[in-house]
Every structure is written in structure tokens, then in C-alpha cells.
Amino acid sequence: MSARIIDGKAFAEGLRARIAAAVPEFAAAAGRVPGLAVVLVGDDAASQIYVRNKGKQTIEAGMHSVEIRLPANATQAEVEAVVASLNVDPAIDGILVQLPLPKHLNEAPVINAIDPDKDVDGLHPVSAGRLVAGLPGLVPCTPMGCMLLLRDVLGDVGGAEALVIGRSRLVGKPIAALLTNANATVTLAHSRTHELSAHVHRADIVVAAVGVPELVRGAWIKHGATVIDVGMNRIDVGGGKTRLVGDVAFAEAVTIAGAITPVPGGVGPMTIACLLRNTLVAAHARAGLAPPPV
Amino acid sequence: MSARIIDGKAFAEGLRARIAAAVPEFAAAAGRVPGLAVVLVGDDAASQIYVRNKGKQTIEAGMHSVEIRLPANATQAEVEAVVASLNVDPAIDGILVQLPLPKHLNEAPVINAIDPDKDVDGLHPVSAGRLVAGLPGLVPCTPMGCMLLLRDVLGDVGGAEALVIGRSRLVGKPIAALLTNANATVTLAHSRTHELSAHVHRADIVVAAVGVPELVRGAWIKHGATVIDVGMNRIDVGGGKTRLVGDVAFAEAVTIAGAITPVPGGVGPMTIACLLRNTLVAAHARAGLAPPPV
């Protein structure tokens, strides 16, 4: 028996199409399209690719896209001044500061300077607090992507035993909060956890977000469990070649799990789609409209 | 074999003594004593007793105590104006709005109006966000009291299996965050959890904060586990009499646990002591001093 392969690429395409369809409705009600601003400091090659993709997909969704580039030697005050100007820009609903910032800059004050109502990356402490409290707010994109995939596979996750491996502020902790708010019984495991295999074996839902190649073995998994693999690890496969693998040993797990995300093509494509979703959600909230149906 | 009874009353007395000893040191450095303001709206009898006890213990610790009473028919704007004036009062380090507020008032905007740096009840979304992120901030008093007792009994809780029963915003969720930040492997159980007994049986640390009298049976508990009972349930024992019991069946659990808090006399006395601790912590942070050694 082989697990259902959860096609994050197809799901993300569908989500982007629903967002694009909702944009004209928003524009009709608000008299403008939603706007997303991305701030890029310096010339990190990977960051430039991410920012280009974000801008491209923002425009494809029919939204207003702003890209602000600052030189690698920009000062803390300059970066925070850009954020402050975007906070008061009525055309901008979402502000994303591409991380990491150059080493001479302090990230926390930059993130904290973002208006929480425009914090489409969900990194502001107010966003984290709202999420934990179950209040309306903006949820980090990758965790939200995981939840949308889980809901698509399982429907209601209430009462399920969920194991989240990895307690990062950006992924593991927000996923744990989302699952708790959705009535799952959540265990949050990490590098200090003993007998991880036993925890995995109890879980109806496993979310691996720890950055250790193929840490979770197939034999650990409960038959029929749903496995969401957030890991993106590039490993050396010899002959000068590399391969992208997740935190789960996919070839083993696929024979035991009920459903599993591949790497690549699982959680990864969801991130930008959820960024656009957050921008649309923020735009509706700022315009005093009910949340969009996406 | 009988468990160690964790004497919260004695621990809280010791903590209050350490706080009182730290106040003159703060005063020498800052030129003033720490100040706590409690806002009480209306004439709820239980709230009046709480507020009186808080004021009494604040003064006993050598701190500046302010009590602001508003009539039961105070408006939302009046309550928020009081909070705003305390935010800018340099003599005030901590602001506590006694809950519940009268029904015609909306609690969330009042809490959100408190300067997070003076939020000694730890209820502001910024406080919740800082806690989850592991950033310095003010932690709700009852959860902090539980952690101080656990550290006193166990020292390091790193690697321990911890079960928190109850996912309230004020108790269960903050305790789960504190335990995760202290490197425990935390499971957060609640009313939708299946097989609670099996979860309890796996746990080295059980924190019960669910408000169901004697829900956790002694036979569920792992031999030698540490049990923290946050429950305070008044039950009818016949003949017109009532008795205060926790969420754990104490008489059963005491024969199996390694250490357990009684009800009353366990977690309860820690709450006001932790409020004073938060006021001292907030005072040090506001004065630009290193955290106090309490």
C-alpha cells in the first residue's frame, strides 16, 4: 500500500487562482487592489530570487506589487524609515522584509516596526500573541500552508494526536498553535526530546520542521498517519551531485503513511501562495470587510 | 510511599521576602521604589478581596501601591483613560486591571491599551508573543508560579515529558510555552483530547489547569511524577458544606506521585508573589537595570 502524495504545487496553484478571483471583488468594494511591499536589503543571490518570485506572483494575482531595494550598507535607521513609510502608505496592505538582513543590522527592531495589521509574514510579537490566543491576525506563511494541506487531506483535525518536530519561532511553534486552536492534541518535540520514535508512532499527524535530513524513519510512523514534511535539506549524493530531501525518509514513509508531502513539491510551493492570501486577508481587514473566502 | 507535598505557601513567603530584600537595592539605583497600580471597576465582592490582598502585599514588599476604583457604571472610555494615564505615570511600573470587568465593558481593548512593558498580568498579545518567542517580557502570574515550583522541585526540566491539561489563554497555553522554552517535551491536552489517562501516564510532569474537580485519577499518574494542580473547584460535600478540591484526586495521587501541590496551599499563594516579582522585573527593565536576582 502506498500513501496519497499530497500535491502542494497543485494546491498552491488552486489557492492562487482563488485569490486572483477574489481580487476584483475586493477592488469593487474598496476602490483599489490589495498591495504588497517587499523590502530587500543587500544583494544576497537567494534572496533576490525569492523577492523576484514574490513580485511576479503578486502581479499575476492582480495585486499591486512594490519592491524596495536598499544597498547592503544601509543603516538601521534607513531600513526602519522605509518600514515606517510603508506603514502609513494607504496602498500597501502587506509589508515583508526579506530575511536574513545583512549582519550589521538588528532584525528584531525592524520586524517590531512593522504595523501588525500589515505583518503578512506573521513575525511580529503581536501576530504571535494573536495566534496563540486564537484571535484574528496574520499567521506565518509556511505554517498556514501546512494547515491548509492538512485540512484538505483530513477535513477536521479535532481530537487527532499531532506531533510537531521542531520548535522554531517561524515554523514549529506557530504550527503547534494552529493545530491546538483546531482542537488537535499537540506534542511539540525538539532536539532535547527523548524517544522521538515513540512520539512519532503515537501520532495521527506528523509535522517535521527540524532541518535534519531524513530524521524521521518510515518504521516510526503509525499506519495511515498524515505526514507533512517542511524540511528542505540539500545532501551530497556523490559524484559532485546533490539532492533535496526532507526531514522524513520519504521512500520508507510512503509505504506506511496514509498521506505525505513530497520534497520538493509539498509544503514549499504553499509559502508564496499563503503570503498572497495574507495580503488579501490584511486588505479586507484594513478596509473593514469580512474575511475573503479563500 | 507518599509524595513530597509542594508547599506553595512557604515558597511564596520566601519569594516575597527575596523581593522585599531587592526593593531597597532597586531604590538605591533608580531613586524610587517600584510601583504597582490596580484598577478595580465596580463592587464585585471577590474582586475587592483580591485587590485588597494585592495592595497589602505590595506595601509589605516595600513597593508603591496605587488602587484606582471606578464605579460599576464606568464607561469604556473612562476605563481606557485611566489605563492611558497610568501608562505615562513614571512612578508606575505595573498595571493590573482586575478581571472580570462589568458586563457592559469590552475587556480586550482595555488590556490592549496597557503598555506591554507595564503588563504585569502578562495578558497583552505582545506579552503572549514575547513568551512564545522566548523573548524577555512579562509572564502571566499563575503560569510563572507553576514554573518556579517545578524548578524548585526538579531543577532542570530539560528533556522531561510534560503534559499540560487545559489550553486557556491565561494558564494552560503560557505554561506550555514556558515548559517548551525550558526544553521539556510538552503535550497540550484539552477537552477534545482522547485517552487523557494514557497521556498522563507517560508524563514526568503533569500540570492540571482545566477546572474539573478531581479529573486526574491517581492510577493514571506515572510513579514518581511531579504534579502541579492549578484547579480550584468548590464542591458540595453534603450537610450544606463545601470543600475546595483541585483537578487532581489528591488522596489517590499522593501515594503515586513523586511530588504534588495540595489544594489549597499549592499554586494559589504563588500568584500574588509572582505579581510582585513581575512588578520588580518591569521596574528594573524600565530603569535600564539588569533583571533582579529573585
Coordinates of C-alpha atoms in Angstrom, one line a residue:
Chain A
M1 CA 0.0 0.0 0.0
S2 CA 1.3 3.4 -0.9
A3 CA 0.3 6.8 0.7
R4 CA -1.5 9.5 -1.1
I5 CA 1.1 12.0 -2.3
I6 CA -0.1 15.5 -1.2
D7 CA 0.5 17.7 -4.2
G8 CA 1.4 21.1 -2.7
K9 CA 2.2 22.6 -6.1
A10 CA -1.3 21.8 -7.5
F11 CA -3.0 23.0 -4.2
A12 CA -0.9 26.3 -4.3
E13 CA -1.9 26.9 -7.9
G14 CA -5.6 26.4 -7.0
L15 CA -5.2 28.8 -4.0
R16 CA -3.5 31.4 -6.1
A17 CA -6.4 31.1 -8.6
R18 CA -9.0 31.6 -5.9
I19 CA -7.0 34.6 -4.6
A20 CA -6.8 36.1 -8.1
A21 CA -10.6 35.6 -8.5
A22 CA -11.2 37.4 -5.1
V23 CA -9.1 40.5 -6.1
P24 CA -11.7 42.1 -8.4
E25 CA -14.4 41.6 -5.7
F26 CA -12.1 43.4 -3.2
A27 CA -11.3 46.1 -5.7
A28 CA -15.0 46.7 -6.4
A29 CA -15.7 47.1 -2.7
A30 CA -12.6 49.0 -1.7
G31 CA -11.8 51.0 -4.8
R32 CA -8.3 49.7 -5.1
V33 CA -6.4 46.4 -5.4
P34 CA -4.5 44.8 -2.4
G35 CA -0.9 45.9 -2.2
L36 CA 2.2 44.0 -1.1
A37 CA 5.6 45.7 -0.5
V38 CA 8.8 43.6 -0.2
V39 CA 11.9 45.2 1.3
L40 CA 15.2 43.8 0.2
V41 CA 18.5 45.0 1.8
G42 CA 21.7 44.0 0.0
D43 CA 22.4 41.6 -2.8
D44 CA 22.1 38.1 -1.5
A45 CA 21.5 35.9 -4.5
A46 CA 19.0 33.6 -3.0
S47 CA 17.0 36.5 -1.5
Q48 CA 16.9 38.2 -4.9
I49 CA 15.3 35.1 -6.5
Y50 CA 12.7 34.8 -3.7
V51 CA 11.9 38.5 -4.0
R52 CA 11.6 38.3 -7.8
N53 CA 9.2 35.3 -7.4
K54 CA 7.1 37.0 -4.8
G55 CA 6.8 40.1 -7.0
K56 CA 5.9 38.0 -10.1
Q57 CA 3.2 36.1 -8.3
T58 CA 1.8 39.2 -6.7
I59 CA 1.3 40.8 -10.1
E60 CA -0.1 37.6 -11.5
A61 CA -2.7 37.6 -8.7
G62 CA -3.8 41.1 -9.9
M63 CA -2.3 42.9 -6.8
H64 CA -0.2 46.0 -6.5
S65 CA 3.5 45.0 -6.0
V66 CA 6.1 47.2 -4.6
E67 CA 9.8 46.2 -4.4
I68 CA 12.1 48.4 -2.3
R69 CA 15.8 47.7 -2.6
L70 CA 18.3 49.2 -0.2
P71 CA 22.1 48.8 -0.5
A72 CA 24.0 46.3 1.6
N73 CA 25.4 49.1 3.7
A74 CA 22.0 50.6 4.6
T75 CA 21.8 51.8 8.2
Q76 CA 19.3 50.5 10.8
A77 CA 17.6 53.9 10.7
E78 CA 17.2 53.8 6.9
V79 CA 15.6 50.4 7.0
E80 CA 13.2 51.3 9.8
A81 CA 12.3 54.6 8.0
V82 CA 11.3 52.6 4.9
V83 CA 9.1 50.4 7.1
A84 CA 7.6 53.4 8.8
S85 CA 6.7 55.0 5.4
L86 CA 5.1 51.7 4.2
N87 CA 3.1 51.6 7.5
V88 CA 1.3 54.8 6.6
D89 CA 1.0 54.1 2.8
P90 CA -2.7 53.5 2.2
A91 CA -2.0 51.5 -1.0
I92 CA 0.1 48.9 1.0
D93 CA -1.7 46.1 2.9
G94 CA 1.3 43.8 3.4
I95 CA 4.9 44.5 4.3
L96 CA 7.5 41.8 4.1
V97 CA 11.2 42.4 5.0
Q98 CA 13.2 39.8 3.3
L99 CA 15.4 37.9 5.8
P100 CA 18.2 37.5 6.6
L101 CA 19.2 41.1 6.8
P102 CA 23.0 42.0 6.4
K103 CA 24.8 41.1 9.6
H104 CA 25.4 44.7 10.8
L105 CA 21.6 45.2 11.1
N106 CA 19.4 44.1 14.0
E107 CA 16.4 42.2 12.7
A108 CA 14.1 42.4 15.8
P109 CA 13.6 46.2 15.8
V110 CA 12.9 46.1 12.1
I111 CA 10.2 43.4 12.4
N112 CA 8.8 45.2 15.5
A113 CA 8.5 48.4 13.5
I114 CA 6.0 46.8 11.1
D115 CA 2.4 47.7 11.7
P116 CA 1.0 44.3 13.0
D117 CA -2.1 44.7 10.7
K118 CA 0.3 44.7 7.7
D119 CA 2.6 41.9 9.1
V120 CA 2.0 39.4 6.3
D121 CA 5.0 37.4 7.3
G122 CA 3.4 36.9 10.7
L123 CA 6.7 37.6 12.5
H124 CA 5.7 40.5 14.8
P125 CA 5.2 39.5 18.5
V126 CA 1.6 40.9 18.3
S127 CA 1.0 38.4 15.4
A128 CA 2.4 35.5 17.5
G129 CA 0.4 36.6 20.5
R130 CA -2.9 36.8 18.5
L131 CA -2.2 33.4 17.0
V132 CA -1.6 31.8 20.4
A133 CA -4.7 33.5 21.8
G134 CA -6.8 32.4 18.9
L135 CA -7.6 36.0 17.9
P136 CA -7.9 37.2 14.3
G137 CA -4.5 38.1 12.9
L138 CA -1.8 37.2 10.3
V139 CA -0.3 33.7 10.5
P140 CA 3.2 32.9 9.2
C141 CA 3.0 31.6 5.7
T142 CA 4.7 28.2 5.9
P143 CA 2.7 27.1 9.0
M144 CA -0.5 28.3 7.3
G145 CA 0.4 26.3 4.2
C146 CA 0.8 23.2 6.3
M147 CA -2.6 23.7 7.9
L148 CA -4.3 24.3 4.6
L149 CA -2.8 21.0 3.3
L150 CA -3.8 19.1 6.5
R151 CA -7.4 20.5 6.3
D152 CA -7.5 19.5 2.6
V153 CA -6.5 15.9 3.4
L154 CA -8.3 15.4 6.7
G155 CA -11.1 17.9 7.0
D156 CA -11.5 18.4 10.7
V157 CA -8.3 17.7 12.7
G158 CA -10.2 17.9 16.1
G159 CA -9.2 15.2 18.5
A160 CA -6.3 14.0 16.4
E161 CA -2.9 13.3 18.0
A162 CA -0.4 15.6 16.4
L163 CA 3.3 15.7 16.7
V164 CA 5.3 18.8 15.6
I165 CA 9.0 18.2 15.4
G166 CA 11.0 21.4 15.7
R167 CA 10.1 24.4 17.9
S168 CA 11.3 27.3 15.7
R169 CA 9.6 30.6 16.1
L170 CA 8.8 30.8 12.4
V171 CA 7.5 27.3 11.8
G172 CA 7.2 24.7 14.6
K173 CA 5.6 26.9 17.3
P174 CA 3.1 28.6 15.0
I175 CA 2.1 25.2 13.6
A176 CA 1.6 23.8 17.1
A177 CA -0.6 26.8 17.9
L178 CA -2.7 26.4 14.8
L179 CA -3.2 22.7 15.5
T180 CA -4.1 23.3 19.1
N181 CA -6.6 26.0 18.0
A182 CA -8.1 23.4 15.6
N183 CA -8.6 21.0 18.6
A184 CA -5.8 18.6 17.9
T185 CA -3.9 17.3 20.9
V186 CA -0.4 18.6 20.1
T187 CA 3.0 17.4 21.3
L188 CA 5.9 19.8 20.4
A189 CA 9.2 17.8 20.1
H190 CA 12.7 19.2 19.6
S191 CA 16.4 18.4 19.9
R192 CA 16.0 17.7 23.6
T193 CA 13.2 15.2 23.2
H194 CA 13.8 11.6 24.3
E195 CA 12.4 8.7 22.3
L196 CA 11.3 10.7 19.3
S197 CA 10.4 7.4 17.5
A198 CA 7.7 6.6 20.2
H199 CA 6.2 10.1 19.9
V200 CA 6.1 9.7 16.1
H201 CA 4.5 6.2 16.5
R202 CA 1.6 7.7 18.5
A203 CA 0.8 10.5 16.1
D204 CA -2.1 10.7 13.6
I205 CA -0.4 13.8 12.2
V206 CA 3.3 14.3 12.0
V207 CA 4.7 17.7 11.0
A208 CA 8.5 17.6 10.6
A209 CA 10.2 21.0 10.7
V210 CA 13.6 20.5 12.1
G211 CA 16.1 20.6 9.2
V212 CA 17.7 17.2 9.7
P213 CA 17.8 15.1 6.5
E214 CA 15.5 12.0 6.8
L215 CA 15.5 12.1 10.6
V216 CA 12.0 10.5 10.7
R217 CA 12.2 6.9 9.6
G218 CA 9.3 5.1 7.9
A219 CA 9.1 2.4 10.6
W220 CA 8.4 5.0 13.2
I221 CA 5.2 6.2 11.5
K222 CA 1.8 5.0 12.5
H223 CA -0.1 3.2 9.8
G224 CA -2.3 5.6 7.9
A225 CA -0.8 8.8 9.5
T226 CA -0.7 12.1 7.6
V227 CA 2.9 13.3 7.3
I228 CA 3.8 17.0 6.5
D229 CA 7.5 17.4 5.7
V230 CA 8.6 21.1 6.0
G231 CA 12.3 20.1 5.7
M232 CA 14.4 21.2 2.7
N233 CA 17.9 19.7 3.1
R234 CA 20.4 19.6 0.2
I235 CA 22.5 16.5 0.6
D236 CA 25.6 15.2 -1.2
V237 CA 24.8 12.1 -3.2
G238 CA 28.3 11.6 -4.6
G239 CA 29.8 12.3 -8.0
G240 CA 29.6 16.0 -7.3
K241 CA 25.8 15.8 -7.2
T242 CA 23.3 16.9 -4.6
R243 CA 19.7 16.1 -3.9
L244 CA 17.0 17.9 -2.0
V245 CA 15.5 15.8 0.8
G246 CA 13.1 16.4 3.6
D247 CA 13.2 15.7 7.3
V248 CA 11.3 12.4 6.6
A249 CA 12.7 9.3 4.9
F250 CA 10.2 9.6 2.1
A251 CA 10.8 6.3 0.3
E252 CA 10.2 4.4 3.6
A253 CA 7.4 6.6 4.9
V254 CA 5.4 6.5 1.7
T255 CA 4.7 2.7 2.2
I256 CA 3.2 3.3 5.7
A257 CA 1.7 6.8 5.9
G258 CA -1.9 7.5 4.7
A259 CA -0.8 10.7 3.1
I260 CA 2.5 12.5 2.8
T261 CA 4.0 15.6 1.2
P262 CA 6.9 15.1 -1.1
V263 CA 10.1 17.3 -1.1
P264 CA 10.2 19.2 -3.3
G265 CA 6.6 19.9 -4.4
G266 CA 4.9 19.6 -1.0
V267 CA 4.9 22.4 1.5
G268 CA 7.4 24.6 -0.4
P269 CA 5.0 25.9 -3.1
M270 CA 2.5 26.9 -0.4
T271 CA 4.6 29.6 1.1
I272 CA 4.2 32.4 -1.5
A273 CA 0.5 31.4 -2.1
C274 CA -0.1 31.9 1.7
L275 CA 1.8 35.3 1.5
L276 CA -0.7 36.4 -1.1
R277 CA -3.5 35.0 1.0
N278 CA -2.3 37.0 4.0
T279 CA -2.1 40.2 1.8
L280 CA -5.7 39.6 0.7
V281 CA -6.8 39.0 4.3
A282 CA -4.9 42.1 5.6
A283 CA -6.5 44.2 2.8
H284 CA -10.0 43.0 3.7
A285 CA -9.4 43.7 7.4
R286 CA -7.9 47.2 6.7
A287 CA -10.9 48.0 4.5
G288 CA -13.4 46.9 7.2
L289 CA -14.6 44.0 5.0
A290 CA -15.4 40.4 6.1
P291 CA -12.5 37.9 5.6
P292 CA -12.2 36.7 2.0
P293 CA -13.5 33.2 1.1
V294 CA -10.1 31.7 0.1
Chain B
M1 CA 5.3 5.7 49.7
S2 CA 3.9 9.2 49.8
A3 CA 4.8 12.1 47.6
R4 CA 6.6 15.2 48.7
I5 CA 3.9 17.9 49.3
I6 CA 5.0 21.0 47.5
D7 CA 4.4 23.9 50.0
G8 CA 3.4 26.8 47.8
K9 CA 2.6 29.0 50.8
A10 CA 6.1 28.6 52.2
F11 CA 7.7 29.1 48.7
A12 CA 5.6 32.2 48.1
E13 CA 6.6 33.6 51.5
G14 CA 10.3 33.1 50.7
L15 CA 9.8 34.7 47.3
R16 CA 8.1 37.7 48.7
A17 CA 11.0 38.0 51.3
R18 CA 13.5 38.0 48.4
I19 CA 11.5 40.6 46.5
A20 CA 11.3 42.8 49.6
A21 CA 15.1 42.5 50.0
A22 CA 15.6 43.5 46.4
V23 CA 13.4 46.6 46.6
P24 CA 16.0 48.8 48.5
E25 CA 18.7 47.8 46.0
F26 CA 16.4 48.9 43.2
A27 CA 15.5 52.1 45.1
A28 CA 19.2 52.9 45.6
A29 CA 19.9 52.5 41.8
A30 CA 16.7 54.1 40.5
G31 CA 15.9 56.8 43.1
R32 CA 12.4 55.4 43.7
V33 CA 10.6 52.2 44.7
P34 CA 8.7 50.0 42.2
G35 CA 5.1 50.9 41.8
L36 CA 2.0 48.8 41.1
A37 CA -1.4 50.1 40.2
V38 CA -4.5 48.0 40.4
V39 CA -7.7 49.2 38.6
L40 CA -11.0 47.9 40.0
V41 CA -14.2 48.7 38.3
G42 CA -17.4 48.0 40.2
D43 CA -18.0 46.4 43.6
D44 CA -17.7 42.6 43.0
A45 CA -17.1 41.2 46.5
A46 CA -14.4 38.6 45.4
S47 CA -12.5 41.2 43.3
Q48 CA -12.5 43.6 46.3
I49 CA -10.8 40.9 48.5
Y50 CA -8.2 40.1 45.7
V51 CA -7.4 43.8 45.2
R52 CA -7.1 44.4 49.0
N53 CA -4.7 41.5 49.3
K54 CA -2.7 42.7 46.4
G55 CA -2.4 46.2 47.8
K56 CA -1.5 44.8 51.3
Q57 CA 1.3 42.6 49.9
T58 CA 2.6 45.3 47.6
I59 CA 3.1 47.6 50.6
E60 CA 4.6 44.8 52.7
A61 CA 7.2 44.3 49.9
G62 CA 8.1 48.0 50.2
M63 CA 6.6 49.0 46.9
H64 CA 4.4 51.9 45.9
S65 CA 0.8 50.7 45.7
V66 CA -1.9 52.6 43.9
E67 CA -5.5 51.4 43.9
I68 CA -7.9 53.1 41.4
R69 CA -11.6 52.4 41.9
L70 CA -14.2 53.2 39.2
P71 CA -18.0 52.9 39.7
A72 CA -19.8 49.8 38.2
N73 CA -21.3 52.1 35.5
A74 CA -17.9 53.5 34.3
T75 CA -17.7 53.8 30.5
Q76 CA -15.3 52.0 28.2
A77 CA -13.6 55.4 27.5
E78 CA -13.2 56.2 31.3
V79 CA -11.5 52.8 32.0
E80 CA -9.2 53.2 29.0
A81 CA -8.4 56.8 30.0
V82 CA -7.3 55.5 33.5
V83 CA -5.0 53.0 31.8
A84 CA -3.6 55.7 29.5
S85 CA -2.8 57.9 32.4
L86 CA -1.0 55.0 34.3
N87 CA 1.0 54.2 31.1
V88 CA 2.6 57.6 31.3
D89 CA 2.9 57.8 35.1
P90 CA 6.7 57.4 35.8
A91 CA 6.0 56.1 39.3
I92 CA 4.1 53.1 38.0
D93 CA 5.9 50.0 36.7
G94 CA 3.0 47.6 36.7
I95 CA -0.7 48.0 35.7
L96 CA -3.2 45.3 36.6
V97 CA -6.9 45.7 35.6
Q98 CA -8.9 43.4 37.9
L99 CA -11.0 41.0 35.8
P100 CA -13.8 40.3 35.2
L101 CA -14.9 43.8 34.2
P102 CA -18.6 44.6 34.4
K103 CA -20.5 43.0 31.5
H104 CA -21.1 46.3 29.6
L105 CA -17.4 46.8 29.2
N106 CA -15.2 45.1 26.5
E107 CA -12.1 43.6 28.2
A108 CA -9.8 43.2 25.1
P109 CA -9.4 46.9 24.2
V110 CA -8.7 47.7 27.9
I111 CA -6.0 45.0 28.1
N112 CA -4.6 46.1 24.7
A113 CA -4.4 49.7 26.0
I114 CA -1.9 48.7 28.7
D115 CA 1.8 49.5 27.8
P116 CA 3.2 45.9 27.3
D117 CA 6.3 47.0 29.4
K118 CA 3.9 47.5 32.4
D119 CA 1.7 44.5 31.7
V120 CA 2.4 42.7 34.9
D121 CA -0.6 40.3 34.4
G122 CA 1.0 39.2 31.1
L123 CA -2.3 39.3 29.3
H124 CA -1.4 41.7 26.4
P125 CA -0.9 40.0 23.0
V126 CA 2.7 41.4 22.9
S127 CA 3.4 39.6 26.2
A128 CA 2.0 36.4 24.8
G129 CA 4.0 36.8 21.7
R130 CA 7.2 37.5 23.6
L131 CA 6.7 34.5 25.7
V132 CA 6.2 32.1 22.8
A133 CA 9.2 33.6 21.0
G134 CA 11.3 33.2 24.2
L135 CA 12.0 37.0 24.3
P136 CA 12.3 38.9 27.6
G137 CA 8.9 40.0 28.8
L138 CA 6.2 39.7 31.5
V139 CA 4.8 36.2 32.0
P140 CA 1.3 35.6 33.5
C141 CA 1.5 35.1 37.2
T142 CA -0.1 31.7 37.8
P143 CA 2.0 30.0 35.0
M144 CA 5.1 31.7 36.3
G145 CA 4.2 30.4 39.8
C146 CA 3.9 26.8 38.4
M147 CA 7.3 27.1 36.8
L148 CA 9.0 28.4 39.9
L149 CA 7.6 25.5 41.9
L150 CA 8.7 23.0 39.2
R151 CA 12.2 24.4 39.1
D152 CA 12.4 24.2 42.9
V153 CA 11.4 20.5 42.9
L154 CA 13.2 19.3 39.7
G155 CA 15.9 21.8 39.0
D156 CA 16.3 21.5 35.2
V157 CA 13.2 20.3 33.4
G158 CA 15.0 19.8 30.1
G159 CA 14.1 16.6 28.3
A160 CA 11.2 15.8 30.7
E161 CA 7.9 14.7 29.2
A162 CA 5.4 17.3 30.3
L163 CA 1.6 17.2 30.0
V164 CA -0.4 20.4 30.4
I165 CA -4.2 19.8 30.7
G166 CA -6.2 22.8 29.7
R167 CA -5.4 25.3 26.9
S168 CA -6.7 28.5 28.4
R169 CA -5.0 31.7 27.3
L170 CA -4.2 32.7 30.9
V171 CA -2.9 29.4 32.3
G172 CA -2.6 26.4 30.0
K173 CA -1.0 27.9 26.9
P174 CA 1.5 30.1 28.8
I175 CA 2.6 27.1 31.0
A176 CA 3.1 25.0 27.8
A177 CA 5.2 27.8 26.3
L178 CA 7.3 28.2 29.5
L179 CA 7.9 24.4 29.6
T180 CA 8.9 24.3 25.9
N181 CA 11.3 27.2 26.4
A182 CA 12.8 25.2 29.3
N183 CA 13.4 22.3 27.0
A184 CA 10.7 20.0 28.2
T185 CA 8.7 18.0 25.6
V186 CA 5.2 19.3 26.0
T187 CA 1.9 17.9 25.1
L188 CA -1.1 20.3 25.5
A189 CA -4.3 18.3 26.2
H190 CA -7.8 19.7 26.5
S191 CA -11.5 18.8 26.4
R192 CA -11.2 17.2 22.9
T193 CA -8.2 15.0 23.8
H194 CA -8.8 11.3 23.5
E195 CA -7.3 8.9 26.1
L196 CA -6.2 11.5 28.6
S197 CA -5.2 8.8 31.1
A198 CA -2.6 7.4 28.6
H199 CA -1.2 10.9 28.2
V200 CA -1.0 11.4 32.0
H201 CA 0.7 8.0 32.3
R202 CA 3.5 9.0 30.0
A203 CA 4.3 12.3 31.8
D204 CA 7.1 13.1 34.1
I205 CA 5.4 16.4 34.8
V206 CA 1.6 16.9 34.9
V207 CA 0.1 20.4 35.1
A208 CA -3.7 20.3 35.5
A209 CA -5.4 23.6 34.7
V210 CA -8.8 22.6 33.4
G211 CA -11.3 23.3 36.2
V212 CA -12.9 19.8 36.5
P213 CA -12.9 18.5 40.1
E214 CA -10.5 15.5 40.6
L215 CA -10.5 14.8 36.8
V216 CA -7.0 13.3 37.0
R217 CA -7.1 10.0 38.9
G218 CA -4.2 8.7 41.0
A219 CA -3.9 5.5 39.0
W220 CA -3.2 7.4 35.8
I221 CA -0.1 9.0 37.2
K222 CA 3.4 7.7 36.4
H223 CA 5.3 6.6 39.6
G224 CA 7.4 9.5 40.8
A225 CA 5.9 12.1 38.5
T226 CA 5.7 15.8 39.6
V227 CA 2.1 17.0 39.7
I228 CA 1.1 20.7 39.7
D229 CA -2.6 21.2 40.4
V230 CA -3.9 24.7 39.3
G231 CA -7.5 23.7 39.8
M232 CA -9.6 25.4 42.5
N233 CA -13.0 23.8 42.5
R234 CA -15.5 24.2 45.3
I235 CA -17.6 21.1 45.6
D236 CA -20.6 20.2 47.7
V237 CA -19.8 17.6 50.4
G238 CA -23.3 17.4 51.8
G239 CA -24.8 18.8 55.0
G240 CA -24.7 22.2 53.5
K241 CA -20.9 22.1 53.5
T242 CA -18.4 22.6 50.6
R243 CA -14.8 21.8 50.1
L244 CA -12.1 23.1 47.8
V245 CA -10.5 20.5 45.6
G246 CA -8.2 20.6 42.6
D247 CA -8.2 19.0 39.2
V248 CA -6.3 16.0 40.6
A249 CA -7.7 13.4 43.0
F250 CA -5.1 14.3 45.6
A251 CA -5.7 11.4 48.1
E252 CA -5.0 8.9 45.3
A253 CA -2.3 10.8 43.6
V254 CA -0.2 11.5 46.7
T255 CA 0.5 7.7 47.0
I256 CA 2.0 7.5 43.5
A257 CA 3.4 10.9 42.5
G258 CA 7.0 11.9 43.5
A259 CA 5.8 15.5 44.4
I260 CA 2.5 17.2 44.3
T261 CA 0.9 20.5 45.1
P262 CA -2.0 20.5 47.5
V263 CA -5.2 22.5 47.0
P264 CA -5.3 24.9 48.7
G265 CA -1.8 25.9 49.6
G266 CA 0.0 24.9 46.4
V267 CA -0.2 27.1 43.3
G268 CA -2.7 29.6 44.7
P269 CA -0.4 31.5 47.1
M270 CA 2.2 31.9 44.2
T271 CA 0.0 34.2 42.1
I272 CA 0.3 37.5 44.1
A273 CA 4.0 36.7 44.8
C274 CA 4.6 36.4 41.1
L275 CA 2.7 39.7 40.5
L276 CA 5.2 41.4 42.8
R277 CA 8.0 39.7 41.0
N278 CA 6.7 40.9 37.7
T279 CA 6.4 44.5 39.1
L280 CA 10.1 44.3 40.2
V281 CA 11.1 42.9 36.9
A282 CA 9.2 45.6 35.0
A283 CA 10.8 48.3 37.2
H284 CA 14.3 47.0 36.5
A285 CA 13.6 46.9 32.8
R286 CA 12.1 50.4 32.7
A287 CA 15.0 51.7 34.7
G288 CA 17.5 50.1 32.3
L289 CA 18.8 47.8 35.0
A290 CA 19.7 44.1 34.7
P291 CA 16.9 41.7 35.8
P292 CA 16.7 41.3 39.6
P293 CA 18.0 38.1 41.2
V294 CA 14.7 36.7 42.6

